[in-house]
Amino acid sequence: MKAVRLHSFGGPEVLKLDELQMPQPREDEVVLRVQAASVNPIDWKMRSGKSGLKREQLPVVLGRDVSGTVELCGVDAHTLRKGDPIYAMLGWDRGGYEEYVLVKAVEGAVKPSSLDHVHAAAVPLAALTAWQGLFDHGGLKAGQRVLIHGGAGGVGHFAIQFAKAKGAFVATTVSASGIDFTGKLGADQAVDYKAERFENVVRDIDLVFDLIGGETQERSWAVLKDGGTIVSTLAQPSEEKAKQRHARAVVYMARPNAAQLNEIGELIDAGKVRPIVDATFPLSQAGAAQQKLETEHTQGKIVLDLAA
Ligand SMILES: NC(=O)c1ccc[n+]([C@@H]2O[C@H](COP(=O)([O-])OP(=O)(O)OC[C@H]3O[C@@H](n4cnc5c(N)ncnc54)[C@H](OP(=O)(O)O)[C@@H]3O)[C@@H](O)[C@H]2O)c1
């Protein structure tokens, strides 16, 4: 089978299309024939040596989420059956840029029937990150006010829709091209972060969902209500500032979760949430796909279409 592997750290050109043996499932795993795999910022961070990945661990297959069809089942993978269309966020020990991948039963859920594989592959990592950030860590409730930094991107575009479906007021920071895009997703207030300082126009926020870090996170204390929460996917917000404001400050890593993917799939099939795919690339152009995500104003997700 074909797989895109990282052999050394560097630019998009270091990704190589290799021939590998088909994987064999352990008891709690299935072999998925991958029809689409999405591209996430962690992929280009791993490729360029900007993640915790070490040289001794190479070569590795990149890619954190997939959609495809179950080909082979381990004896204990009871929740998944041969022929099932599955989408999944993968554990760190595997990658999705390949024609067949092992998926653990606890990672994979039947994909929403309203989505094709390309759109289903756009969901798992980004949507689980948004779900876990807003609800598990942020405790977002109906009627609250959330500020989502980076609302036009992979995680942000799901976060806006989940927060609206929950009944929250949603403010978001985006570049100019994201204002219309995030408005159509339901955002109540979109601030062009290049034209305006968000703290001048956003106030009384219960939850800041920070997908940017750095000074964006730092300046967010100014808009947070006393007793509010800052949740970040990137860096621990200041514990000292949190204490002064009786606030919570959380950084977290998203985890695979089949049960949450089932809940997210129900929202998608009910028409309340839609994944947006900005562009697709064939597997052989994974490097170009990563480069687009890293350097351009992507709206929603970039996906590798293995049927292309
Ligand atoms: N901890 C975890 O488990 C976890 C999980 C998923 C993602 N992450 C991290 O979370 C971040 C977001 O992920 P993603 O998949 O959503 O990335 P993405 O698809 O690349 O989106 C990032 C978005 O941020 C916007 N942006 C850039 N600078 C900004 C600023 N100063 N203010 C507001 N928006 C800004 C970009 O828009 P423009 O280009 O138009 O400015 C883009 O729409 C990444 O750094 C990723 O590595 C962490």
mmCIF file of C-alpha atoms and ligand atoms in Angstrom:
data_model
loop_
_atom_site.group_PDB
_atom_site.id
_atom_site.type_symbol
_atom_site.label_atom_id
_atom_site.label_comp_id
_atom_site.label_asym_id
_atom_site.label_seq_id
_atom_site.Cartn_x
_atom_site.Cartn_y
_atom_site.Cartn_z
ATOM 1 C CA MET A 1 0.000 0.000 0.000
ATOM 2 C CA LYS A 2 1.041 3.612 -0.483
ATOM 3 C CA ALA A 3 1.885 5.823 2.504
ATOM 4 C CA VAL A 4 3.318 9.323 2.818
ATOM 5 C CA ARG A 5 6.166 9.202 5.324
ATOM 6 C CA LEU A 6 8.386 11.730 7.033
ATOM 7 C CA HIS A 7 12.033 10.601 6.931
ATOM 8 C CA SER A 8 13.719 13.836 8.082
ATOM 9 C CA PHE A 9 12.605 17.261 9.301
ATOM 10 C CA GLY A 10 12.264 20.076 6.768
ATOM 11 C CA GLY A 11 9.994 21.670 4.159
ATOM 12 C CA PRO A 12 7.142 19.983 2.244
ATOM 13 C CA GLU A 13 9.675 18.229 -0.017
ATOM 14 C CA VAL A 14 10.820 15.871 2.788
ATOM 15 C CA LEU A 15 7.530 13.931 2.593
ATOM 16 C CA LYS A 16 8.016 10.753 0.518
ATOM 17 C CA LEU A 17 5.459 8.439 -1.037
ATOM 18 C CA ASP A 18 6.550 4.935 0.111
ATOM 19 C CA GLU A 19 5.325 1.364 -0.426
ATOM 20 C CA LEU A 20 4.528 -0.351 2.902
ATOM 21 C CA GLN A 21 3.079 -3.679 4.051
ATOM 22 C CA MET A 22 -0.652 -3.723 4.839
ATOM 23 C CA PRO A 23 -1.198 -3.469 8.633
ATOM 24 C CA GLN A 24 -2.742 -6.385 10.557
ATOM 25 C CA PRO A 25 -5.303 -5.619 13.304
ATOM 26 C CA ARG A 26 -4.848 -6.548 16.971
ATOM 27 C CA GLU A 27 -7.931 -7.701 18.910
ATOM 28 C CA ASP A 28 -9.398 -4.231 19.500
ATOM 29 C CA GLU A 29 -8.516 -2.757 16.093
ATOM 30 C CA VAL A 30 -9.868 -2.678 12.550
ATOM 31 C CA VAL A 31 -8.076 -2.094 9.261
ATOM 32 C CA LEU A 32 -9.617 0.903 7.535
ATOM 33 C CA ARG A 33 -9.313 1.489 3.799
ATOM 34 C CA VAL A 34 -8.685 5.225 3.921
ATOM 35 C CA GLN A 35 -10.764 7.232 1.473
ATOM 36 C CA ALA A 36 -9.813 10.655 2.825
ATOM 37 C CA ALA A 37 -7.453 12.052 5.468
ATOM 38 C CA SER A 38 -7.398 15.597 6.743
ATOM 39 C CA VAL A 39 -4.427 17.927 7.182
ATOM 40 C CA ASN A 40 -3.948 19.700 10.522
ATOM 41 C CA PRO A 41 -1.373 22.261 11.720
ATOM 42 C CA ILE A 42 0.258 19.568 13.888
ATOM 43 C CA ASP A 43 1.200 17.750 10.663
ATOM 44 C CA TRP A 44 3.392 20.595 9.339
ATOM 45 C CA LYS A 45 4.689 21.286 12.859
ATOM 46 C CA MET A 46 5.806 17.625 13.090
ATOM 47 C CA ARG A 47 7.283 17.767 9.579
ATOM 48 C CA SER A 48 9.328 20.872 10.339
ATOM 49 C CA GLY A 49 10.597 19.581 13.706
ATOM 50 C CA LYS A 50 8.436 22.052 15.695
ATOM 51 C CA SER A 51 6.580 19.407 17.717
ATOM 52 C CA GLY A 52 7.808 16.958 20.342
ATOM 53 C CA LEU A 53 8.630 14.398 17.617
ATOM 54 C CA LYS A 54 12.264 13.231 17.830
ATOM 55 C CA ARG A 55 14.620 12.355 14.979
ATOM 56 C CA GLU A 56 15.041 8.808 16.386
ATOM 57 C CA GLN A 57 11.292 8.207 15.924
ATOM 58 C CA LEU A 58 11.458 8.723 12.132
ATOM 59 C CA PRO A 59 10.238 7.582 9.681
ATOM 60 C CA VAL A 60 6.590 8.148 10.598
ATOM 61 C CA VAL A 61 3.328 8.448 8.690
ATOM 62 C CA LEU A 62 1.709 11.848 9.403
ATOM 63 C CA GLY A 63 -2.023 12.641 9.592
ATOM 64 C CA ARG A 64 -4.277 12.604 12.630
ATOM 65 C CA ASP A 65 -7.711 11.845 11.172
ATOM 66 C CA VAL A 66 -9.352 9.740 8.490
ATOM 67 C CA SER A 67 -12.570 8.571 6.900
ATOM 68 C CA GLY A 68 -12.893 5.247 5.095
ATOM 69 C CA THR A 69 -14.338 1.742 5.045
ATOM 70 C CA VAL A 70 -13.624 -1.123 7.460
ATOM 71 C CA GLU A 71 -11.838 -3.948 5.623
ATOM 72 C CA LEU A 72 -10.860 -6.300 8.451
ATOM 73 C CA CYS A 73 -11.879 -6.554 12.121
ATOM 74 C CA GLY A 74 -9.945 -7.720 15.187
ATOM 75 C CA VAL A 75 -11.868 -10.252 17.327
ATOM 76 C CA ASP A 76 -12.715 -7.729 20.081
ATOM 77 C CA ALA A 77 -13.582 -4.736 17.866
ATOM 78 C CA HIS A 78 -17.291 -5.386 18.420
ATOM 79 C CA THR A 79 -18.579 -1.856 17.786
ATOM 80 C CA LEU A 80 -17.256 -1.754 14.193
ATOM 81 C CA ARG A 81 -18.093 -4.140 11.331
ATOM 82 C CA LYS A 82 -16.546 -5.004 7.985
ATOM 83 C CA GLY A 83 -17.950 -2.604 5.381
ATOM 84 C CA ASP A 84 -18.839 0.135 7.896
ATOM 85 C CA PRO A 85 -18.041 3.698 6.764
ATOM 86 C CA ILE A 86 -15.986 5.031 9.697
ATOM 87 C CA TYR A 87 -14.386 8.323 10.670
ATOM 88 C CA ALA A 88 -11.795 8.574 13.408
ATOM 89 C CA MET A 89 -9.174 10.627 15.170
ATOM 90 C CA LEU A 90 -6.090 8.420 15.466
ATOM 91 C CA GLY A 91 -3.775 7.936 18.444
ATOM 92 C CA TRP A 92 -0.234 9.307 18.148
ATOM 93 C CA ASP A 93 1.241 5.910 17.236
ATOM 94 C CA ARG A 94 -0.356 5.945 13.740
ATOM 95 C CA GLY A 95 -0.846 8.327 10.796
ATOM 96 C CA GLY A 96 -3.646 8.816 8.282
ATOM 97 C CA TYR A 97 -1.716 9.725 5.109
ATOM 98 C CA GLU A 98 -1.862 6.123 3.834
ATOM 99 C CA GLU A 99 -4.147 3.759 1.968
ATOM 100 C CA TYR A 100 -4.854 1.484 4.977
ATOM 101 C CA VAL A 101 -4.625 2.364 8.660
ATOM 102 C CA LEU A 102 -5.348 0.661 11.972
ATOM 103 C CA VAL A 103 -8.208 2.233 13.919
ATOM 104 C CA LYS A 104 -9.006 1.243 17.506
ATOM 105 C CA ALA A 105 -12.650 0.537 18.254
ATOM 106 C CA VAL A 106 -12.633 3.347 20.853
ATOM 107 C CA GLU A 107 -11.480 5.852 18.229
ATOM 108 C CA GLY A 108 -13.822 5.144 15.302
ATOM 109 C CA ALA A 109 -17.517 5.989 14.833
ATOM 110 C CA VAL A 110 -19.817 5.425 11.862
ATOM 111 C CA LYS A 111 -19.467 8.576 9.748
ATOM 112 C CA PRO A 112 -22.457 10.923 9.399
ATOM 113 C CA SER A 113 -24.591 9.579 6.540
ATOM 114 C CA SER A 114 -25.056 13.081 5.116
ATOM 115 C CA LEU A 115 -21.316 13.458 4.452
ATOM 116 C CA ASP A 116 -19.048 11.998 1.803
ATOM 117 C CA HIS A 117 -15.636 10.722 2.957
ATOM 118 C CA VAL A 118 -13.839 13.972 2.099
ATOM 119 C CA HIS A 119 -16.131 16.008 4.350
ATOM 120 C CA ALA A 120 -16.185 13.297 7.041
ATOM 121 C CA ALA A 121 -12.364 13.275 7.180
ATOM 122 C CA ALA A 122 -12.474 17.016 7.853
ATOM 123 C CA VAL A 123 -14.311 16.421 11.129
ATOM 124 C CA PRO A 124 -12.574 14.240 13.767
ATOM 125 C CA LEU A 125 -9.523 16.073 15.148
ATOM 126 C CA ALA A 126 -10.772 19.628 14.587
ATOM 127 C CA ALA A 127 -14.317 18.960 15.793
ATOM 128 C CA LEU A 128 -13.188 16.936 18.847
ATOM 129 C CA THR A 129 -10.756 19.730 19.738
ATOM 130 C CA ALA A 130 -13.585 22.274 19.532
ATOM 131 C CA TRP A 131 -16.016 20.047 21.468
ATOM 132 C CA GLN A 132 -13.589 19.173 24.257
ATOM 133 C CA GLY A 133 -12.328 22.781 24.518
ATOM 134 C CA LEU A 134 -15.771 24.382 24.706
ATOM 135 C CA PHE A 135 -17.637 21.801 26.772
ATOM 136 C CA ASP A 136 -15.266 19.419 28.647
ATOM 137 C CA HIS A 137 -12.713 22.078 29.609
ATOM 138 C CA GLY A 138 -14.645 25.330 29.095
ATOM 139 C CA GLY A 139 -18.008 24.190 30.532
ATOM 140 C CA LEU A 140 -19.859 26.412 28.022
ATOM 141 C CA LYS A 141 -23.591 26.769 28.724
ATOM 142 C CA ALA A 142 -26.581 28.201 26.886
ATOM 143 C CA GLY A 143 -26.809 31.973 27.216
ATOM 144 C CA GLN A 144 -23.087 32.466 27.912
ATOM 145 C CA ARG A 145 -20.735 34.609 25.826
ATOM 146 C CA VAL A 146 -17.729 32.969 24.170
ATOM 147 C CA LEU A 147 -14.842 34.589 22.281
ATOM 148 C CA ILE A 148 -13.216 32.216 19.756
ATOM 149 C CA HIS A 149 -9.801 33.338 18.490
ATOM 150 C CA GLY A 150 -9.082 32.048 14.977
ATOM 151 C CA GLY A 151 -12.718 31.286 14.136
ATOM 152 C CA ALA A 152 -12.204 30.750 10.391
ATOM 153 C CA GLY A 153 -9.763 27.851 10.734
ATOM 154 C CA GLY A 154 -10.204 24.110 11.115
ATOM 155 C CA VAL A 155 -11.010 24.061 14.838
ATOM 156 C CA GLY A 156 -12.586 27.533 14.966
ATOM 157 C CA HIS A 157 -15.222 26.922 12.305
ATOM 158 C CA PHE A 158 -16.520 23.926 14.279
ATOM 159 C CA ALA A 159 -16.300 25.827 17.576
ATOM 160 C CA ILE A 160 -18.521 28.628 16.237
ATOM 161 C CA GLN A 161 -21.175 26.142 15.116
ATOM 162 C CA PHE A 162 -21.073 24.055 18.338
ATOM 163 C CA ALA A 163 -21.313 27.162 20.504
ATOM 164 C CA LYS A 164 -24.271 28.472 18.483
ATOM 165 C CA ALA A 165 -25.985 25.059 18.624
ATOM 166 C CA LYS A 166 -25.551 25.226 22.426
ATOM 167 C CA GLY A 167 -27.259 28.635 22.529
ATOM 168 C CA ALA A 168 -24.230 30.822 23.321
ATOM 169 C CA PHE A 169 -23.405 34.312 22.046
ATOM 170 C CA VAL A 170 -20.341 33.935 19.793
ATOM 171 C CA ALA A 171 -17.679 36.563 19.134
ATOM 172 C CA THR A 172 -14.677 35.609 17.023
ATOM 173 C CA THR A 173 -11.411 37.025 15.715
ATOM 174 C CA VAL A 174 -10.579 36.483 12.047
ATOM 175 C CA SER A 175 -8.738 38.182 9.195
ATOM 176 C CA ALA A 176 -10.836 40.284 6.754
ATOM 177 C CA SER A 177 -11.651 37.322 4.500
ATOM 178 C CA GLY A 178 -13.111 35.424 7.475
ATOM 179 C CA ILE A 179 -15.769 37.975 8.473
ATOM 180 C CA ASP A 180 -18.400 36.925 5.955
ATOM 181 C CA PHE A 181 -17.431 33.234 6.322
ATOM 182 C CA THR A 182 -17.847 33.142 10.102
ATOM 183 C CA GLY A 183 -21.037 35.225 9.906
ATOM 184 C CA LYS A 184 -22.584 32.543 7.693
ATOM 185 C CA LEU A 185 -21.582 29.933 10.285
ATOM 186 C CA GLY A 186 -23.568 31.891 12.883
ATOM 187 C CA ALA A 187 -21.007 34.109 14.637
ATOM 188 C CA ASP A 188 -22.733 37.090 16.264
ATOM 189 C CA GLN A 189 -19.666 39.351 16.203
ATOM 190 C CA ALA A 190 -16.560 38.989 14.026
ATOM 191 C CA VAL A 191 -13.534 41.202 14.590
ATOM 192 C CA ASP A 192 -10.831 41.636 11.941
ATOM 193 C CA TYR A 193 -7.756 41.171 14.129
ATOM 194 C CA LYS A 194 -5.544 43.033 11.672
ATOM 195 C CA ALA A 195 -7.782 46.121 11.581
ATOM 196 C CA GLU A 196 -9.029 46.382 15.164
ATOM 197 C CA ARG A 197 -7.999 45.407 18.696
ATOM 198 C CA PHE A 198 -10.638 42.929 19.842
ATOM 199 C CA GLU A 199 -10.523 44.226 23.437
ATOM 200 C CA ASN A 200 -11.899 47.571 22.188
ATOM 201 C CA VAL A 201 -15.109 46.012 20.868
ATOM 202 C CA VAL A 202 -15.670 42.699 22.721
ATOM 203 C CA ARG A 203 -16.679 42.544 26.385
ATOM 204 C CA ASP A 204 -18.201 40.464 29.225
ATOM 205 C CA ILE A 205 -16.913 37.133 27.949
ATOM 206 C CA ASP A 206 -17.542 33.965 29.989
ATOM 207 C CA LEU A 207 -15.185 31.766 27.961
ATOM 208 C CA VAL A 208 -12.220 32.625 25.751
ATOM 209 C CA PHE A 209 -11.375 29.735 23.416
ATOM 210 C CA ASP A 210 -7.815 30.485 22.338
ATOM 211 C CA LEU A 211 -6.537 28.893 19.120
ATOM 212 C CA ILE A 212 -3.780 31.491 18.605
ATOM 213 C CA GLY A 213 -1.722 31.883 21.815
ATOM 214 C CA GLY A 214 0.931 34.579 22.403
ATOM 215 C CA GLU A 215 -0.211 38.185 22.832
ATOM 216 C CA THR A 216 -3.721 37.288 21.589
ATOM 217 C CA GLN A 217 -4.112 35.077 24.643
ATOM 218 C CA GLU A 218 -2.468 37.647 26.910
ATOM 219 C CA ARG A 219 -4.787 40.468 25.771
ATOM 220 C CA SER A 220 -7.821 38.235 26.302
ATOM 221 C CA TRP A 221 -7.835 38.807 30.070
ATOM 222 C CA ALA A 222 -9.210 42.294 29.339
ATOM 223 C CA VAL A 223 -12.476 40.941 27.930
ATOM 224 C CA LEU A 224 -13.037 38.099 30.428
ATOM 225 C CA LYS A 225 -15.724 38.374 33.122
ATOM 226 C CA ASP A 226 -14.660 37.853 36.715
ATOM 227 C CA GLY A 227 -14.978 34.102 37.289
ATOM 228 C CA GLY A 228 -14.660 33.295 33.571
ATOM 229 C CA THR A 229 -12.428 30.746 31.819
ATOM 230 C CA ILE A 230 -9.626 30.860 29.252
ATOM 231 C CA VAL A 231 -9.066 27.555 27.454
ATOM 232 C CA SER A 232 -6.143 27.255 25.042
ATOM 233 C CA THR A 233 -5.028 24.587 22.591
ATOM 234 C CA LEU A 234 -1.532 26.080 22.540
ATOM 235 C CA ALA A 235 -0.145 27.478 25.794
ATOM 236 C CA GLN A 236 -0.980 27.576 29.498
ATOM 237 C CA PRO A 237 -2.695 30.914 30.272
ATOM 238 C CA SER A 238 -1.241 32.792 33.281
ATOM 239 C CA GLU A 239 -2.263 31.135 36.573
ATOM 240 C CA GLU A 240 -1.497 34.391 38.377
ATOM 241 C CA LYS A 241 -3.892 36.458 36.241
ATOM 242 C CA ALA A 242 -6.507 33.728 36.585
ATOM 243 C CA LYS A 243 -6.250 33.939 40.382
ATOM 244 C CA GLN A 244 -6.645 37.739 40.349
ATOM 245 C CA ARG A 245 -9.860 37.347 38.338
ATOM 246 C CA HIS A 246 -11.237 34.244 40.111
ATOM 247 C CA ALA A 247 -10.939 32.646 36.672
ATOM 248 C CA ARG A 248 -9.867 29.253 35.356
ATOM 249 C CA ALA A 249 -6.915 28.912 32.966
ATOM 250 C CA VAL A 250 -6.627 25.662 31.002
ATOM 251 C CA VAL A 251 -4.409 24.234 28.277
ATOM 252 C CA TYR A 252 -5.256 20.790 26.908
ATOM 253 C CA MET A 253 -4.588 18.214 24.187
ATOM 254 C CA ALA A 254 -7.576 16.841 22.273
ATOM 255 C CA ARG A 255 -8.084 13.082 22.524
ATOM 256 C CA PRO A 256 -9.756 10.478 20.302
ATOM 257 C CA ASN A 257 -13.328 9.829 21.453
ATOM 258 C CA ALA A 258 -15.779 7.686 19.474
ATOM 259 C CA ALA A 259 -18.742 8.565 21.715
ATOM 260 C CA GLN A 260 -18.246 12.290 21.112
ATOM 261 C CA LEU A 261 -17.852 11.654 17.372
ATOM 262 C CA ASN A 262 -21.271 9.970 17.482
ATOM 263 C CA GLU A 263 -22.794 13.071 19.144
ATOM 264 C CA ILE A 264 -21.076 15.365 16.650
ATOM 265 C CA GLY A 265 -22.315 13.159 13.793
ATOM 266 C CA GLU A 266 -25.900 13.561 15.031
ATOM 267 C CA LEU A 267 -25.573 17.365 14.926
ATOM 268 C CA ILE A 268 -24.164 17.120 11.399
ATOM 269 C CA ASP A 269 -26.921 14.813 10.160
ATOM 270 C CA ALA A 270 -29.511 17.105 11.788
ATOM 271 C CA GLY A 271 -28.139 19.964 9.652
ATOM 272 C CA LYS A 272 -26.945 21.984 12.685
ATOM 273 C CA VAL A 273 -23.221 21.725 11.915
ATOM 274 C CA ARG A 274 -21.407 21.457 8.587
ATOM 275 C CA PRO A 275 -17.717 20.846 7.963
ATOM 276 C CA ILE A 276 -16.271 23.238 5.398
ATOM 277 C CA VAL A 277 -13.555 21.909 3.080
ATOM 278 C CA ASP A 278 -11.428 24.690 1.606
ATOM 279 C CA ALA A 279 -9.387 22.476 -0.753
ATOM 280 C CA THR A 280 -8.566 18.858 -1.542
ATOM 281 C CA PHE A 281 -5.292 17.320 -2.750
ATOM 282 C CA PRO A 282 -4.351 13.785 -3.829
ATOM 283 C CA LEU A 283 -2.258 11.712 -1.377
ATOM 284 C CA SER A 284 0.860 12.245 -3.482
ATOM 285 C CA GLN A 285 0.573 16.031 -2.913
ATOM 286 C CA ALA A 286 0.439 15.934 0.881
ATOM 287 C CA GLY A 287 3.358 18.373 1.027
ATOM 288 C CA ALA A 288 1.529 20.962 -1.090
ATOM 289 C CA ALA A 289 -1.564 20.507 1.070
ATOM 290 C CA GLN A 290 0.479 21.191 4.218
ATOM 291 C CA GLN A 291 2.100 24.212 2.619
ATOM 292 C CA LYS A 292 -1.301 25.702 1.781
ATOM 293 C CA LEU A 293 -2.493 25.243 5.373
ATOM 294 C CA GLU A 294 0.702 26.742 6.759
ATOM 295 C CA THR A 295 0.942 29.795 4.496
ATOM 296 C CA GLU A 296 -2.515 30.746 3.197
ATOM 297 C CA HIS A 297 -5.768 32.007 4.716
ATOM 298 C CA THR A 298 -7.528 28.663 4.862
ATOM 299 C CA GLN A 299 -11.245 28.663 5.666
ATOM 300 C CA GLY A 300 -12.281 25.405 7.299
ATOM 301 C CA LYS A 301 -10.192 22.342 6.406
ATOM 302 C CA ILE A 302 -7.806 20.905 3.842
ATOM 303 C CA VAL A 303 -8.299 17.232 2.989
ATOM 304 C CA LEU A 304 -6.327 14.548 1.109
ATOM 305 C CA ASP A 305 -8.733 12.734 -1.213
ATOM 306 C CA LEU A 306 -7.357 9.226 -1.783
ATOM 307 C CA ALA A 307 -9.898 8.578 -4.530
ATOM 308 C CA ALA A 308 -8.432 11.470 -6.574
HETATM 309 N N1 LIG B 1 -3.996 21.060 21.720
HETATM 310 C C1 LIG B 1 -4.608 20.379 20.773
HETATM 311 O O1 LIG B 1 -5.047 19.245 20.982
HETATM 312 C C2 LIG B 1 -4.818 21.014 19.423
HETATM 313 C C3 LIG B 1 -5.748 20.436 18.531
HETATM 314 C C4 LIG B 1 -5.982 21.084 17.321
HETATM 315 C C5 LIG B 1 -5.298 22.238 16.993
HETATM 316 N N2 LIG B 1 -4.367 22.716 17.855
HETATM 317 C C6 LIG B 1 -3.655 23.978 17.528
HETATM 318 O O2 LIG B 1 -4.639 25.017 17.510
HETATM 319 C C7 LIG B 1 -4.322 25.944 16.487
HETATM 320 C C8 LIG B 1 -5.523 26.115 15.562
HETATM 321 O O3 LIG B 1 -5.728 24.911 14.837
HETATM 322 P P1 LIG B 1 -6.571 24.916 13.486
HETATM 323 O O4 LIG B 1 -6.614 23.536 12.978
HETATM 324 O O5 LIG B 1 -7.840 25.651 13.683
HETATM 325 O O6 LIG B 1 -5.592 25.818 12.560
HETATM 326 P P2 LIG B 1 -5.880 26.503 11.154
HETATM 327 O O7 LIG B 1 -6.902 25.730 10.394
HETATM 328 O O8 LIG B 1 -4.541 26.764 10.549
HETATM 329 O O9 LIG B 1 -6.567 27.880 11.557
HETATM 330 C C9 LIG B 1 -5.897 28.904 12.207
HETATM 331 C C10 LIG B 1 -6.718 30.181 11.986
HETATM 332 O O10 LIG B 1 -6.183 31.239 12.787
HETATM 333 C C11 LIG B 1 -6.275 32.451 12.041
HETATM 334 N N3 LIG B 1 -5.359 33.401 12.649
HETATM 335 C C12 LIG B 1 -4.002 33.514 12.512
HETATM 336 N N4 LIG B 1 -3.536 34.480 13.319
HETATM 337 C C13 LIG B 1 -4.612 34.984 13.991
HETATM 338 C C14 LIG B 1 -4.783 35.983 14.993
HETATM 339 N N5 LIG B 1 -3.745 36.701 15.470
HETATM 340 N N6 LIG B 1 -6.033 36.217 15.472
HETATM 341 C C15 LIG B 1 -7.100 35.509 15.039
HETATM 342 N N7 LIG B 1 -7.010 34.550 14.074
HETATM 343 C C16 LIG B 1 -5.771 34.295 13.572
HETATM 344 C C17 LIG B 1 -5.996 32.025 10.629
HETATM 345 O O11 LIG B 1 -6.626 32.913 9.752
HETATM 346 P P3 LIG B 1 -5.817 33.901 8.760
HETATM 347 O O12 LIG B 1 -4.744 33.055 8.115
HETATM 348 O O13 LIG B 1 -6.841 34.370 7.791
HETATM 349 O O14 LIG B 1 -5.270 34.961 9.647
HETATM 350 C C18 LIG B 1 -6.694 30.662 10.562
HETATM 351 O O15 LIG B 1 -8.034 30.821 10.121
HETATM 352 C C19 LIG B 1 -3.071 25.416 15.780
HETATM 353 O O16 LIG B 1 -1.931 26.078 16.290
HETATM 354 C C20 LIG B 1 -3.043 23.947 16.143
HETATM 355 O O17 LIG B 1 -1.739 23.402 16.134
HETATM 356 C C21 LIG B 1 -4.105 22.140 19.058
#
